[in-house]
Amino acid sequence: MSSWSPTKYKTTNWSAYNDALKRRGSLTLWFDPEMIWRAPPTGKRGRQPSFSDAAIEMCLTMKVLFGLPLRQTTGFVQ
């Protein structure tokens, strides 16, 4: 009598797989509409920041609060 072996799946469409991981377990949260997501220009040379410090701090708080990896946190916030 042979033993049962689990079925092995091979992922061929990584972009769809990554999107599915981001969408898994979606939850809707309401944020303060006065919160500024985009960072104001600094006036210094170099690449300007994309997001404000408050937005980054909120994302990292969600990451720690729910115990998510960074990839799932970015999908969670999107």
CSV table of N, CA and C in Angstrom, one decimal, residues 46-78:
chain,number,residue,atom,x,y,z
A,46,GLY,N,18.5,66.5,-4.8
A,46,GLY,CA,18.2,65.0,-4.7
A,46,GLY,C,16.8,64.7,-4.9
A,47,ARG,N,16.5,63.4,-4.7
A,47,ARG,CA,15.2,62.9,-4.9
A,47,ARG,C,14.3,63.4,-3.8
A,48,GLN,N,13.1,63.9,-4.1
A,48,GLN,CA,12.2,64.3,-3.1
A,48,GLN,C,11.4,63.1,-2.5
A,49,PRO,N,11.1,63.2,-1.2
A,49,PRO,CA,10.3,62.1,-0.6
A,49,PRO,C,9.0,62.0,-1.2
A,50,SER,N,8.5,60.7,-1.4
A,50,SER,CA,7.2,60.5,-2.0
A,50,SER,C,6.0,60.6,-1.0
A,51,PHE,N,6.3,60.1,0.2
A,51,PHE,CA,5.2,60.1,1.2
A,51,PHE,C,5.6,60.9,2.5
A,52,SER,N,4.6,61.4,3.2
A,52,SER,CA,4.9,62.1,4.4
A,52,SER,C,5.3,61.2,5.5
A,53,ASP,N,5.9,61.8,6.6
A,53,ASP,CA,6.4,61.0,7.7
A,53,ASP,C,5.2,60.3,8.4
A,54,ALA,N,4.0,61.0,8.4
A,54,ALA,CA,2.8,60.5,9.1
A,54,ALA,C,2.3,59.3,8.3
A,55,ALA,N,2.4,59.3,7.0
A,55,ALA,CA,1.9,58.2,6.2
A,55,ALA,C,2.8,57.0,6.4
A,56,ILE,N,4.1,57.2,6.4
A,56,ILE,CA,5.0,56.1,6.7
A,56,ILE,C,4.9,55.5,8.1
A,57,GLU,N,4.7,56.3,9.0
A,57,GLU,CA,4.5,55.9,10.4
A,57,GLU,C,3.2,55.1,10.6
A,58,MET,N,2.2,55.5,9.9
A,58,MET,CA,0.9,54.8,9.9
A,58,MET,C,1.0,53.4,9.3
A,59,CYS,N,1.8,53.3,8.2
A,59,CYS,CA,1.9,52.0,7.6
A,59,CYS,C,2.8,51.1,8.4
A,60,LEU,N,3.8,51.6,9.1
A,60,LEU,CA,4.6,50.7,9.9
A,60,LEU,C,3.8,50.3,11.2
A,61,THR,N,2.9,51.2,11.7
A,61,THR,CA,2.1,50.9,12.8
A,61,THR,C,1.1,49.7,12.4
A,62,MET,N,0.6,49.8,11.2
A,62,MET,CA,-0.3,48.7,10.8
A,62,MET,C,0.5,47.4,10.6
A,63,LYS,N,1.7,47.5,10.2
A,63,LYS,CA,2.6,46.3,10.0
A,63,LYS,C,2.8,45.6,11.4
A,64,VAL,N,3.1,46.4,12.4
A,64,VAL,CA,3.4,45.8,13.7
A,64,VAL,C,2.1,45.4,14.4
A,65,LEU,N,1.0,46.2,14.2
A,65,LEU,CA,-0.3,45.9,14.9
A,65,LEU,C,-0.9,44.5,14.4
A,66,PHE,N,-0.8,44.3,13.1
A,66,PHE,CA,-1.4,43.1,12.5
A,66,PHE,C,-0.3,42.0,12.3
A,67,GLY,N,1.0,42.3,12.6
A,67,GLY,CA,2.0,41.3,12.4
A,67,GLY,C,2.2,40.8,11.0
A,68,LEU,N,2.2,41.8,10.0
A,68,LEU,CA,2.2,41.5,8.6
A,68,LEU,C,3.7,41.6,8.1
A,69,PRO,N,4.0,40.9,7.1
A,69,PRO,CA,5.3,41.2,6.4
A,69,PRO,C,5.1,42.5,5.6
A,70,LEU,N,6.2,43.0,5.1
A,70,LEU,CA,6.1,44.3,4.4
A,70,LEU,C,5.3,44.3,3.1
A,71,ARG,N,5.5,43.2,2.4
A,71,ARG,CA,4.7,43.0,1.1
A,71,ARG,C,3.2,43.0,1.4
A,72,GLN,N,2.8,42.4,2.4
A,72,GLN,CA,1.3,42.3,2.7
A,72,GLN,C,0.9,43.7,3.3
A,73,THR,N,1.8,44.4,4.0
A,73,THR,CA,1.4,45.7,4.5
A,73,THR,C,1.2,46.7,3.4
A,74,THR,N,2.0,46.7,2.3
A,74,THR,CA,1.8,47.6,1.2
A,74,THR,C,0.5,47.3,0.5
A,75,GLY,N,0.2,46.0,0.3
A,75,GLY,CA,-1.1,45.6,-0.3
A,75,GLY,C,-2.2,46.0,0.6
A,76,PHE,N,-2.0,45.9,1.9
A,76,PHE,CA,-3.1,46.3,2.9
A,76,PHE,C,-3.4,47.8,2.8
A,77,VAL,N,-2.4,48.6,2.6
A,77,VAL,CA,-2.6,50.0,2.6
A,77,VAL,C,-3.1,50.5,1.3
A,78,GLN,N,-2.7,49.8,0.2
A,78,GLN,CA,-3.3,50.2,-1.1
A,78,GLN,C,-4.7,50.0,-1.2
